CSV table of C-alpha atoms in Angstrom, one decimal:
chain,number,residue,atom,x,y,z
A,1,MET,CA,56.1,-28.1,-58.8
A,2,SER,CA,57.8,-24.7,-58.5
A,3,ASP,CA,60.3,-24.9,-61.4
A,4,PHE,CA,63.6,-24.4,-60.8
A,5,SER,CA,65.3,-24.4,-64.5
A,6,SER,CA,65.9,-20.7,-64.2
A,7,LEU,CA,67.8,-20.6,-61.0
A,8,MET,CA,70.0,-23.3,-62.0
A,9,LYS,CA,72.6,-21.5,-64.0
A,10,GLN,CA,75.1,-24.1,-65.7
A,11,ALA,CA,77.7,-21.9,-66.1
A,12,ASN,CA,80.2,-20.0,-63.5
A,13,TYR,CA,79.9,-16.4,-62.8
A,14,ILE,CA,83.4,-14.3,-63.0
A,15,GLY,CA,83.4,-10.7,-63.0
A,16,GLY,CA,79.8,-10.3,-63.6
A,17,LYS,CA,79.5,-12.8,-66.8
A,18,TRP,CA,78.2,-15.7,-66.9
A,19,VAL,CA,81.1,-18.4,-68.7
A,20,GLY,CA,82.2,-21.9,-69.2
A,21,ALA,CA,85.5,-23.5,-69.0
A,22,ASP,CA,88.5,-22.5,-71.0
A,23,SER,CA,88.5,-26.0,-72.4
A,24,GLY,CA,84.9,-26.1,-72.7
A,25,LYS,CA,85.0,-29.1,-70.2
A,26,THR,CA,81.5,-29.8,-68.0
A,27,LEU,CA,81.2,-31.8,-65.1
A,28,ASP,CA,77.6,-33.6,-64.5
A,29,VAL,CA,75.7,-33.2,-61.5
A,30,THR,CA,73.1,-36.1,-60.4
A,31,ASN,CA,70.2,-36.6,-58.0
A,32,PRO,CA,71.7,-38.8,-55.3
A,33,ALA,CA,68.4,-40.1,-55.1
A,34,THR,CA,67.0,-40.8,-58.8
A,35,GLY,CA,71.2,-41.4,-60.3
A,36,GLU,CA,69.9,-39.0,-63.0
A,37,VAL,CA,71.7,-36.5,-64.3
A,38,ILE,CA,70.1,-33.1,-64.0
A,39,GLY,CA,72.9,-30.7,-65.5
A,40,THR,CA,76.4,-29.6,-66.0
A,41,VAL,CA,78.6,-27.1,-64.6
A,42,PRO,CA,82.1,-25.8,-66.8
A,43,ASP,CA,84.9,-27.9,-65.2
A,44,CYS,CA,87.3,-25.1,-64.5
A,45,GLY,CA,90.8,-25.1,-62.9
A,46,ALA,CA,94.0,-22.6,-62.0
A,47,ALA,CA,93.3,-19.9,-65.0
A,48,GLU,CA,89.5,-19.4,-64.3
A,49,THR,CA,90.2,-19.2,-60.5
A,50,ASP,CA,92.6,-16.3,-61.4
A,51,ARG,CA,90.5,-14.6,-63.8
A,52,ALA,CA,87.6,-14.9,-60.6
A,53,ILE,CA,90.6,-13.2,-58.6
A,54,ALA,CA,91.5,-10.1,-61.0
A,55,ALA,CA,87.9,-9.6,-61.2
A,56,ALA,CA,87.0,-10.2,-57.2
A,57,ALA,CA,90.3,-7.3,-56.6
A,58,GLU,CA,89.5,-4.9,-58.9
A,59,ALA,CA,85.5,-4.8,-57.6
A,60,PHE,CA,87.5,-4.2,-54.2
A,61,ALA,CA,88.6,-1.2,-55.2
A,62,THR,CA,85.2,0.3,-55.1
A,63,TYR,CA,83.0,-1.9,-53.0
A,64,SER,CA,84.6,-1.5,-50.1
A,65,ARG,CA,84.8,2.1,-50.2
A,66,THR,CA,80.4,2.2,-51.3
A,67,ASP,CA,78.0,3.3,-48.4
A,68,LEU,CA,77.4,1.2,-45.3
A,69,SER,CA,73.8,1.9,-46.3
A,70,PHE,CA,74.3,1.1,-49.9
A,71,ARG,CA,75.9,-2.9,-49.4
A,72,VAL,CA,72.6,-3.2,-46.5
A,73,ASP,CA,70.5,-2.2,-49.2
A,74,LEU,CA,71.3,-4.5,-51.1
A,75,LEU,CA,71.9,-7.5,-48.7
A,76,HIS,CA,68.0,-6.5,-48.1
A,77,LYS,CA,66.9,-7.4,-51.3
A,78,LEU,CA,68.9,-10.9,-51.6
A,79,VAL,CA,67.3,-11.9,-48.6
A,80,GLN,CA,63.7,-11.0,-50.2
A,81,ALA,CA,64.9,-12.4,-53.2
A,82,LEU,CA,65.8,-15.5,-51.2
A,83,LEU,CA,62.4,-15.8,-50.3
A,84,ASP,CA,60.7,-15.3,-53.2
A,85,ASN,CA,61.9,-18.5,-54.4
A,86,GLN,CA,62.1,-20.3,-51.4
A,87,GLU,CA,60.5,-23.2,-53.5
A,88,PRO,CA,62.2,-23.5,-56.5
A,89,LEU,CA,65.3,-23.0,-54.7
A,90,ALA,CA,64.5,-26.1,-52.3
A,91,ARG,CA,63.5,-28.3,-55.0
A,92,LEU,CA,67.1,-27.3,-57.3
A,93,LEU,CA,68.7,-28.3,-53.4
A,94,THR,CA,66.6,-31.1,-52.9
A,95,ALA,CA,66.9,-32.5,-56.7
A,96,GLU,CA,71.2,-31.7,-56.6
A,97,GLN,CA,71.8,-32.8,-52.6
A,98,GLY,CA,68.7,-35.7,-51.9
A,99,LYS,CA,67.9,-34.1,-48.3
A,100,PRO,CA,63.8,-33.3,-48.2
A,101,LEU,CA,61.9,-30.9,-49.2
A,102,ALA,CA,61.1,-30.1,-45.7
A,103,GLU,CA,64.5,-30.3,-44.4
A,104,ALA,CA,65.8,-28.3,-47.7
A,105,ARG,CA,62.6,-25.3,-47.5
A,106,GLY,CA,64.2,-24.9,-44.5
A,107,GLU,CA,68.2,-24.5,-45.7
A,108,ILE,CA,66.5,-21.4,-47.6
A,109,ALA,CA,65.4,-19.8,-44.7
A,110,ILE,CA,68.2,-19.7,-42.7
A,111,GLY,CA,70.6,-18.7,-45.0
A,112,ALA,CA,68.2,-15.9,-45.9
A,113,ALA,CA,68.1,-15.2,-41.8
A,114,TYR,CA,71.8,-15.4,-42.0
A,115,VAL,CA,72.1,-12.8,-44.6
A,116,ARG,CA,69.4,-10.2,-42.3
A,117,TRP,CA,71.1,-10.8,-39.2
A,118,PHE,CA,74.6,-9.7,-40.7
A,119,ALA,CA,72.6,-6.8,-42.7
A,120,GLU,CA,71.9,-5.6,-39.6
A,121,GLU,CA,74.9,-6.6,-37.7
A,122,ILE,CA,77.6,-4.4,-39.9
A,123,ARG,CA,76.0,-1.2,-38.6
A,124,ARG,CA,76.8,-2.1,-34.9
A,125,ALA,CA,80.3,-3.0,-36.3
A,126,LYS,CA,82.0,-0.6,-34.2
A,127,GLY,CA,85.4,1.5,-33.7
A,128,GLU,CA,86.4,2.8,-30.5
A,129,ILE,CA,88.0,5.8,-29.0
A,130,VAL,CA,90.8,4.6,-26.7
A,131,PRO,CA,92.0,7.6,-24.0
A,132,SER,CA,95.7,8.6,-24.1
A,133,PRO,CA,98.1,8.5,-21.8
A,134,THR,CA,98.9,11.6,-22.6
A,135,SER,CA,97.0,14.8,-23.4
A,136,ASP,CA,97.7,16.0,-26.2
A,137,ARG,CA,96.8,12.7,-28.0
A,138,ARG,CA,93.9,10.7,-29.6
A,139,LEU,CA,94.0,6.9,-30.0
A,140,LEU,CA,91.8,5.5,-32.8
A,141,VAL,CA,90.8,2.3,-33.6
A,142,THR,CA,88.4,1.7,-36.3
A,143,ARG,CA,87.4,-0.9,-38.6
A,144,HIS,CA,88.0,-2.0,-41.9
A,145,PRO,CA,86.7,-4.8,-44.3
A,146,VAL,CA,89.9,-7.8,-44.9
A,147,GLY,CA,89.8,-7.8,-48.7
A,148,VAL,CA,89.3,-10.5,-51.2
A,149,VAL,CA,87.9,-13.7,-49.8
A,150,GLY,CA,88.1,-17.3,-50.7
A,151,ALA,CA,85.2,-19.4,-49.9
A,152,ILE,CA,85.0,-23.3,-50.5
A,153,THR,CA,81.6,-24.5,-49.2
A,154,PRO,CA,80.7,-28.6,-48.7
A,155,TRP,CA,77.9,-30.5,-50.5
A,156,ASN,CA,75.9,-31.3,-46.9
A,157,PHE,CA,74.7,-27.1,-47.2
A,158,PRO,CA,75.7,-26.2,-49.9
A,159,SER,CA,73.1,-22.9,-49.3
A,160,SER,CA,72.8,-21.9,-46.0
A,161,MET,CA,77.0,-22.9,-45.5
A,162,LEU,CA,77.4,-20.4,-48.0
A,163,ALA,CA,75.2,-17.9,-46.7
A,164,ARG,CA,77.1,-18.1,-43.2
A,165,LYS,CA,80.0,-16.5,-45.5
A,166,LEU,CA,78.5,-14.5,-48.2
A,167,GLY,CA,76.6,-12.6,-45.2
A,168,PRO,CA,79.3,-11.2,-43.1
A,169,ALA,CA,82.0,-11.1,-46.4
A,170,LEU,CA,79.7,-8.9,-48.1
A,171,ALA,CA,78.0,-6.6,-45.4
A,172,ALA,CA,81.4,-6.0,-44.4
A,173,GLY,CA,82.9,-4.5,-48.4
A,174,CYS,CA,84.7,-7.7,-49.0
A,175,THR,CA,84.7,-9.1,-52.9
A,176,MET,CA,84.2,-12.8,-53.1
A,177,VAL,CA,86.0,-15.8,-55.0
A,178,ILE,CA,83.2,-19.1,-54.3
A,179,LYS,CA,84.4,-22.3,-55.0
A,180,PRO,CA,81.0,-24.6,-54.4
A,181,ALA,CA,81.5,-28.5,-54.0
A,182,GLU,CA,81.3,-30.6,-57.0
A,183,ALA,CA,78.6,-32.6,-56.1
A,184,THR,CA,76.5,-29.7,-55.5
A,185,PRO,CA,76.9,-26.9,-57.6
A,186,PHE,CA,74.2,-25.1,-57.9
A,187,SER,CA,73.2,-23.7,-55.0
A,188,GLY,CA,75.8,-21.9,-55.1
A,189,LEU,CA,75.7,-20.7,-58.5
A,190,ALA,CA,71.9,-19.8,-58.1
A,191,TRP,CA,73.2,-17.1,-55.1
A,192,ALA,CA,75.5,-15.4,-57.9
A,193,LYS,CA,72.3,-15.9,-60.1
A,194,LEU,CA,70.4,-13.9,-57.7
A,195,ALA,CA,72.9,-11.3,-56.9
A,196,GLU,CA,72.9,-10.2,-59.9
A,197,ASP,CA,69.3,-10.0,-60.0
A,198,VAL,CA,69.0,-6.9,-57.4
A,199,GLY,CA,72.2,-5.2,-58.1
A,200,PHE,CA,75.1,-6.1,-56.8
A,201,PRO,CA,77.8,-5.1,-59.0
A,202,PRO,CA,80.1,-6.8,-61.1
A,203,GLY,CA,83.1,-8.9,-59.3
A,204,VAL,CA,81.6,-8.7,-56.2
A,205,ILE,CA,80.5,-11.9,-56.2
A,206,ASN,CA,82.0,-15.1,-58.3
A,207,VAL,CA,81.6,-18.2,-58.7
A,208,VAL,CA,83.7,-21.1,-60.0
A,209,THR,CA,83.0,-24.7,-60.0
A,210,GLY,CA,85.9,-27.5,-61.4
A,211,SER,CA,88.6,-29.6,-60.1
A,212,PRO,CA,89.3,-28.6,-56.5
A,213,ALA,CA,92.7,-29.3,-55.6
A,214,ALA,CA,93.4,-27.1,-58.7
A,215,ILE,CA,90.5,-24.1,-57.2
A,216,GLY,CA,91.7,-24.1,-54.4
A,217,GLY,CA,95.3,-24.0,-55.0
A,218,ALA,CA,94.9,-21.0,-56.6
A,219,ILE,CA,92.8,-19.3,-53.4
A,220,MET,CA,95.7,-20.6,-51.6
A,221,ALA,CA,98.9,-18.9,-54.0
A,222,SER,CA,97.0,-15.7,-54.9
A,223,PRO,CA,98.2,-12.8,-52.3
A,224,ASP,CA,95.4,-11.2,-53.7
A,225,VAL,CA,92.9,-13.3,-51.8
A,226,ARG,CA,93.3,-12.1,-48.2
A,227,LYS,CA,90.8,-14.5,-46.6
A,228,VAL,CA,89.9,-18.0,-46.8
A,229,THR,CA,86.5,-19.4,-45.3
A,230,PHE,CA,86.2,-23.1,-45.2
A,231,THR,CA,83.7,-25.4,-44.1
A,232,GLY,CA,84.7,-29.4,-44.8
A,233,SER,CA,86.8,-32.2,-44.0
A,234,THR,CA,89.8,-31.9,-41.1
A,235,ARG,CA,92.3,-33.0,-43.4
A,236,VAL,CA,91.7,-31.0,-46.1
A,237,GLY,CA,90.9,-28.0,-43.7
A,238,LYS,CA,94.7,-28.7,-42.8
A,239,LEU,CA,96.2,-28.6,-45.9
A,240,LEU,CA,94.1,-25.5,-46.4
A,241,ILE,CA,95.8,-23.8,-43.2
A,242,ARG,CA,99.5,-24.8,-44.2
A,243,GLN,CA,99.1,-23.5,-47.9
A,244,SER,CA,98.2,-20.0,-46.0
A,245,ALA,CA,101.4,-19.4,-44.7
A,246,ASP,CA,103.2,-18.5,-47.7
A,247,THR,CA,100.6,-15.4,-48.6
A,248,VAL,CA,99.6,-15.1,-44.3
A,249,LYS,CA,96.1,-15.3,-45.2
A,250,LYS,CA,93.6,-15.1,-42.3
A,251,VAL,CA,91.6,-18.7,-42.5
A,252,SER,CA,88.4,-19.2,-41.0
A,253,MET,CA,88.3,-23.4,-40.8
A,254,GLU,CA,85.0,-25.2,-39.4
A,255,LEU,CA,85.9,-28.5,-40.0
A,256,GLY,CA,85.3,-32.2,-38.8
A,257,GLY,CA,83.5,-33.0,-35.8
A,258,ASN,CA,82.8,-36.2,-32.8
A,259,ALA,CA,79.3,-35.5,-31.6
A,260,PRO,CA,78.7,-37.1,-28.4
A,261,PHE,CA,75.4,-37.1,-27.4
A,262,LEU,CA,75.2,-37.3,-23.7
A,263,VAL,CA,71.6,-38.7,-21.6
A,264,PHE,CA,71.8,-38.6,-17.3
A,265,ASP,CA,69.3,-41.0,-15.3
A,266,ASP,CA,67.7,-37.5,-14.6
A,267,ALA,CA,66.8,-36.6,-17.7
A,268,ASP,CA,63.1,-36.0,-19.5
A,269,LEU,CA,63.1,-39.3,-21.8
A,270,GLU,CA,61.0,-38.3,-24.7
A,271,ALA,CA,62.7,-34.5,-24.8
A,272,ALA,CA,66.3,-36.6,-25.3
A,273,VAL,CA,65.0,-39.5,-27.8
A,274,GLN,CA,63.4,-36.2,-29.9
A,275,GLY,CA,66.8,-34.4,-29.4
A,276,ALA,CA,68.5,-37.7,-30.1
A,277,MET,CA,66.7,-38.2,-33.3
A,278,ILE,CA,67.0,-34.5,-34.6
A,279,SER,CA,70.7,-34.3,-33.8
A,280,LYS,CA,70.9,-38.0,-35.2
A,281,PHE,CA,69.1,-38.3,-38.7
A,282,ARG,CA,68.4,-34.5,-40.0
A,283,ASN,CA,70.2,-34.7,-43.4
A,284,MET,CA,70.6,-38.5,-43.0
A,285,GLY,CA,73.3,-38.2,-40.2
A,286,GLN,CA,75.0,-36.1,-43.0
A,287,THR,CA,76.1,-32.2,-40.7
A,288,CYS,CA,78.9,-31.7,-38.8
A,289,VAL,CA,77.5,-31.1,-35.4
A,290,CYS,CA,75.2,-35.0,-36.2
A,291,THR,CA,75.7,-36.9,-32.6
A,292,ASN,CA,78.2,-39.5,-32.8
A,293,ARG,CA,78.4,-41.4,-29.8
A,294,PHE,CA,75.5,-41.9,-28.1
A,295,TYR,CA,76.6,-42.1,-24.1
A,296,ILE,CA,73.8,-43.4,-22.0
A,297,GLN,CA,73.9,-43.6,-18.3
A,298,SER,CA,72.3,-46.9,-17.2
A,299,GLY,CA,69.7,-46.4,-15.1
A,300,ILE,CA,67.9,-44.9,-18.4
A,301,HIS,CA,69.6,-46.9,-20.8
A,302,ASP,CA,67.1,-49.4,-21.9
A,303,ALA,CA,64.2,-47.1,-22.0
A,304,PHE,CA,66.2,-44.8,-24.3
A,305,VAL,CA,67.1,-47.9,-26.8
A,306,GLU,CA,63.6,-48.6,-27.3
A,307,ARG,CA,62.2,-45.2,-27.2
A,308,LEU,CA,64.8,-44.5,-29.7
A,309,LYS,CA,64.0,-48.0,-31.4
A,310,GLU,CA,60.1,-46.9,-31.4
A,311,ALA,CA,61.3,-43.0,-33.3
A,312,VAL,CA,64.2,-44.7,-36.0
A,313,GLY,CA,60.7,-47.0,-36.8
A,314,GLU,CA,58.8,-44.0,-37.9
A,315,LEU,CA,61.4,-42.8,-40.2
A,316,LYS,CA,60.5,-42.9,-44.4
A,317,LEU,CA,62.6,-43.3,-46.4
A,318,GLY,CA,62.7,-42.0,-50.9
A,319,GLU,CA,62.9,-39.4,-52.8
A,320,GLY,CA,63.0,-35.8,-51.1
A,321,THR,CA,59.9,-34.1,-52.7
A,322,ARG,CA,57.6,-37.3,-52.0
A,323,GLN,CA,55.1,-36.8,-49.6
A,324,GLY,CA,55.8,-38.0,-45.8
A,325,VAL,CA,59.8,-38.7,-46.9
A,326,THR,CA,62.3,-37.7,-43.9
A,327,GLN,CA,65.3,-39.5,-45.1
A,328,GLY,CA,66.8,-39.3,-48.2
A,329,PRO,CA,69.3,-41.3,-50.6
A,330,LEU,CA,73.1,-40.7,-48.7
A,331,ILE,CA,75.6,-38.4,-51.4
A,332,ASN,CA,77.0,-41.1,-52.8
A,333,GLU,CA,78.6,-44.5,-52.8
A,334,ALA,CA,81.4,-44.1,-51.3
A,335,ALA,CA,78.6,-42.3,-48.0
A,336,VAL,CA,77.4,-45.9,-47.8
A,337,GLN,CA,80.5,-47.9,-47.7
A,338,LYS,CA,81.8,-45.7,-45.3
A,339,VAL,CA,78.8,-46.8,-42.9
A,340,GLU,CA,78.9,-50.5,-44.1
A,341,SER,CA,82.1,-50.6,-43.1
A,342,PHE,CA,81.6,-49.0,-39.3
A,343,ILE,CA,78.8,-51.3,-38.6
A,344,ALA,CA,81.3,-54.1,-39.7
A,345,ASP,CA,84.3,-52.9,-37.7
A,346,ALA,CA,81.7,-52.5,-34.6
A,347,THR,CA,79.5,-56.1,-35.2
A,348,LYS,CA,83.3,-57.5,-35.0
A,349,LYS,CA,84.4,-55.7,-31.7
A,350,GLY,CA,80.7,-57.0,-30.2
A,351,GLY,CA,78.1,-54.5,-30.6
A,352,THR,CA,74.9,-55.5,-31.4
A,353,ILE,CA,72.0,-54.1,-34.2
A,354,VAL,CA,69.1,-53.4,-33.0
A,355,LYS,CA,67.7,-51.9,-35.5
A,356,GLY,CA,68.6,-51.3,-39.3
A,357,GLY,CA,72.4,-52.0,-40.3
A,358,GLY,CA,71.9,-52.7,-44.1
A,359,ARG,CA,71.1,-50.6,-47.4
A,360,SER,CA,67.3,-50.3,-48.1
A,361,ASP,CA,65.9,-51.8,-50.4
A,362,LEU,CA,64.4,-48.8,-52.3
A,363,GLY,CA,68.7,-49.2,-53.8
A,364,GLY,CA,71.0,-46.8,-55.1
A,365,THR,CA,72.5,-44.5,-51.9
A,366,PHE,CA,69.5,-45.1,-49.8
A,367,PHE,CA,70.7,-47.1,-46.2
A,368,GLU,CA,68.4,-48.4,-43.4
A,369,PRO,CA,68.7,-45.4,-40.0
A,370,THR,CA,70.4,-48.1,-37.8
A,371,ILE,CA,71.4,-48.4,-34.5
A,372,ILE,CA,74.0,-50.6,-32.4
A,373,THR,CA,74.2,-50.8,-29.4
A,374,GLY,CA,77.3,-52.2,-26.9
A,375,ALA,CA,79.3,-49.7,-28.6
A,376,ASN,CA,82.4,-49.4,-26.8
A,377,GLY,CA,86.3,-47.5,-27.6
A,378,SER,CA,87.6,-50.2,-29.6
A,379,MET,CA,84.8,-49.1,-32.1
A,380,ASN,CA,86.3,-47.3,-35.7
A,381,PHE,CA,83.6,-44.7,-35.3
A,382,THR,CA,84.9,-43.9,-31.5
A,383,ARG,CA,87.4,-42.0,-33.1
A,384,GLU,CA,86.2,-41.3,-36.5
A,385,GLU,CA,83.3,-39.1,-38.1
A,386,ILE,CA,80.4,-41.6,-39.1
A,387,PHE,CA,78.1,-39.0,-41.8
A,388,GLY,CA,75.5,-41.1,-42.0
A,389,PRO,CA,72.7,-42.7,-40.6
A,390,LEU,CA,74.0,-44.9,-37.4
A,391,ALA,CA,73.4,-44.2,-33.6
A,392,ALA,CA,76.5,-46.1,-31.6
A,393,ILE,CA,75.2,-46.2,-28.0
A,394,TYR,CA,77.5,-46.5,-25.1
A,395,ARG,CA,76.5,-47.6,-21.6
A,396,PHE,CA,78.4,-45.5,-18.6
A,397,GLY,CA,78.0,-45.5,-14.8
A,398,GLU,CA,79.1,-41.9,-13.4
A,399,GLU,CA,79.2,-38.2,-14.6
A,400,LYS,CA,83.1,-38.6,-14.6
A,401,GLU,CA,83.1,-41.6,-17.1
A,402,ALA,CA,81.3,-39.7,-19.0
A,403,ILE,CA,83.0,-36.5,-19.5
A,404,GLU,CA,85.9,-38.4,-20.2
A,405,ALA,CA,85.0,-40.2,-22.3
A,406,ALA,CA,83.4,-37.3,-24.6
A,407,ASN,CA,86.2,-35.4,-24.9
A,408,ALA,CA,88.2,-38.2,-25.7
A,409,THR,CA,88.9,-37.3,-29.6
A,410,ALA,CA,91.1,-34.6,-31.3
A,411,TYR,CA,87.8,-33.1,-32.6
A,412,GLY,CA,85.5,-30.2,-30.3
A,413,LEU,CA,82.8,-28.9,-32.6
A,414,ALA,CA,79.3,-29.6,-30.9
A,415,ALA,CA,78.0,-31.8,-27.8
A,416,TYR,CA,74.8,-32.8,-26.4
A,417,ALA,CA,73.7,-33.6,-23.3
A,418,TYR,CA,70.1,-34.4,-21.2
A,419,THR,CA,69.5,-33.3,-17.4
A,420,ARG,CA,67.8,-31.4,-14.9
A,421,ASP,CA,70.5,-31.4,-12.3
A,422,VAL,CA,70.9,-27.9,-12.4
A,423,GLY,CA,74.6,-28.3,-11.1
A,424,ARG,CA,75.4,-30.4,-13.9
A,425,ILE,CA,74.9,-27.9,-16.5
A,426,PHE,CA,77.7,-26.0,-15.3
A,427,ARG,CA,80.2,-28.5,-15.0
A,428,LEU,CA,79.3,-30.0,-18.2
A,429,ASN,CA,79.6,-26.2,-19.3
A,430,GLU,CA,83.1,-25.8,-17.9
A,431,GLU,CA,84.3,-29.7,-18.6
A,432,LEU,CA,82.8,-30.5,-22.2
A,433,GLU,CA,85.9,-29.2,-24.6
A,434,TYR,CA,83.0,-28.7,-27.5
A,435,GLY,CA,82.7,-24.8,-29.4
A,436,LEU,CA,79.1,-25.7,-29.2
A,437,ILE,CA,76.9,-27.6,-26.3
A,438,GLY,CA,72.9,-27.8,-26.7
A,439,ILE,CA,71.4,-28.6,-22.6
A,440,ASN,CA,67.7,-30.3,-23.4
A,441,SER,CA,68.2,-29.5,-27.4
A,442,GLY,CA,69.3,-31.7,-30.5
A,443,LEU,CA,69.1,-28.4,-32.8
A,444,ILE,CA,71.0,-25.5,-31.6
A,445,THR,CA,72.2,-23.6,-34.8
A,446,THR,CA,71.0,-20.3,-34.5
A,447,VAL,CA,72.1,-17.0,-36.2
A,448,GLU,CA,72.6,-14.9,-33.5
A,449,ALA,CA,74.9,-16.9,-32.0
A,450,PRO,CA,78.2,-17.8,-32.5
A,451,PHE,CA,79.3,-21.3,-34.4
A,452,GLY,CA,82.9,-22.9,-34.2
A,453,GLY,CA,84.9,-25.3,-32.6
A,454,LEU,CA,87.7,-26.3,-30.6
A,455,LYS,CA,90.4,-28.5,-30.6
A,456,GLU,CA,90.6,-29.6,-34.5
A,457,SER,CA,87.3,-29.1,-35.6
A,458,GLY,CA,88.6,-25.6,-36.4
A,459,LEU,CA,89.2,-21.7,-36.4
A,460,GLY,CA,86.9,-18.8,-36.0
A,461,ASN,CA,83.3,-18.2,-36.0
A,462,GLU,CA,80.5,-18.2,-37.9
A,463,GLY,CA,77.0,-16.7,-36.6
A,464,GLY,CA,76.5,-14.1,-34.5
A,465,SER,CA,78.7,-10.7,-34.1
A,466,GLN,CA,81.4,-12.6,-33.7
A,467,GLY,CA,81.1,-13.9,-37.2
A,468,LEU,CA,81.5,-10.9,-38.7
A,469,GLU,CA,84.5,-10.6,-37.2
A,470,ASP,CA,87.2,-12.3,-39.4
A,471,TYR,CA,86.1,-9.8,-42.5
A,472,LEU,CA,87.4,-7.2,-40.8
A,473,GLU,CA,90.8,-5.6,-39.7
A,474,LEU,CA,91.6,-3.6,-37.3
A,475,LYS,CA,93.5,-0.7,-37.7
A,476,TYR,CA,95.3,1.7,-34.8
A,477,VAL,CA,95.6,5.4,-35.5
A,478,CYS,CA,97.8,7.4,-33.3
A,479,MET,CA,96.7,11.8,-33.9
A,480,ALA,CA,99.7,13.5,-31.9
A,481,GLY,CA,100.3,17.3,-31.8
A,482,ILE,CA,96.6,18.0,-30.5
């Protein structure tokens, strides 16, 4: 077993120093699979956050003016450090978050891929010379780092979600104040440890743990923080957007989802089931792009349900480091109770449990992967994000009916569809109100493409060439008298 103790920093990183909370208070971090306390982190608030912001602002004055080659070289060294430590980082992630080790390894790998992508993409962040209406002028458009960035990251992908923010920010020349989720802070602190090891200057990266309200409030109130990037719930995202108004910050918001998964009669059944398993049960259903609602056309409905039941029956629950485990625990008791409430509501309103339906015999927060058929629009999970291993299956007749049902939500992050009709694929692209659309694939996230939602699922994009835009400001210079 690879030891992760050297990467598990039980202190905050501010201005290039590892420090505790002013009060000396700490928060326990537990393994959701065992309930064991694996360590503690400082319980910080506004005062410590203000110092982190000051350190980032001071560092920005010099880091933003460093050579592009200097920043690119540091980012490539950070990529290599991540890959060299992939196994201990994955084990640390599994210990605090619970996901199977294979998934944790994949998360570290894609995090490294995001950093590599932005180290390469910053070289192509070009300005332009605009044709002037008069011959005595030259019109220039240039790009510049936005400033200090506040990053607030979630517990479900505590490493890769930070990579999608840290990569473009550091590439552009921004400095950062990072607040990782209370449940999974060690993966965020590990980024600071590796960044320190490879030579990032003091103050460029700062990580503060503790009270979300106090830390987030200090970040939003500070005029020195020019951009905030947040991944989390729509409720909190709306609050941050309101708070951003007082200092007119740029914001990127990757918020909640309510992903539909449409399977048409002409679909490849095995491919649809395989995609359903990935899009629903990866990370125990705890992802913002997880399928929330399965809409299955009548002609293939029964065959799809039977094959999905078989596939779900092959899943293995357990502690994430054990051989063959595909499903870990839910993050906490509240998550379990939320899934239970959805199931109780659905069965009361006519839904049928055809697989699972309750807590696992393993105890704790382990929950059986569950399938409910006969889902309808009156059920709570039609409108609310499940965030757990519950597959709700709706039956539909015509294409128009499925598209209307898929769009009948305030969210617009991810959608999936399985069909071999080329004309339908283009219609789905036009009509589905989602920022990410997977056709005949249940796993579509990649560093080369933008990741962002429509409607109440967010603002801005992460990944792709578009992922740099929110970390850069445009300036227009008019040079006359030439």
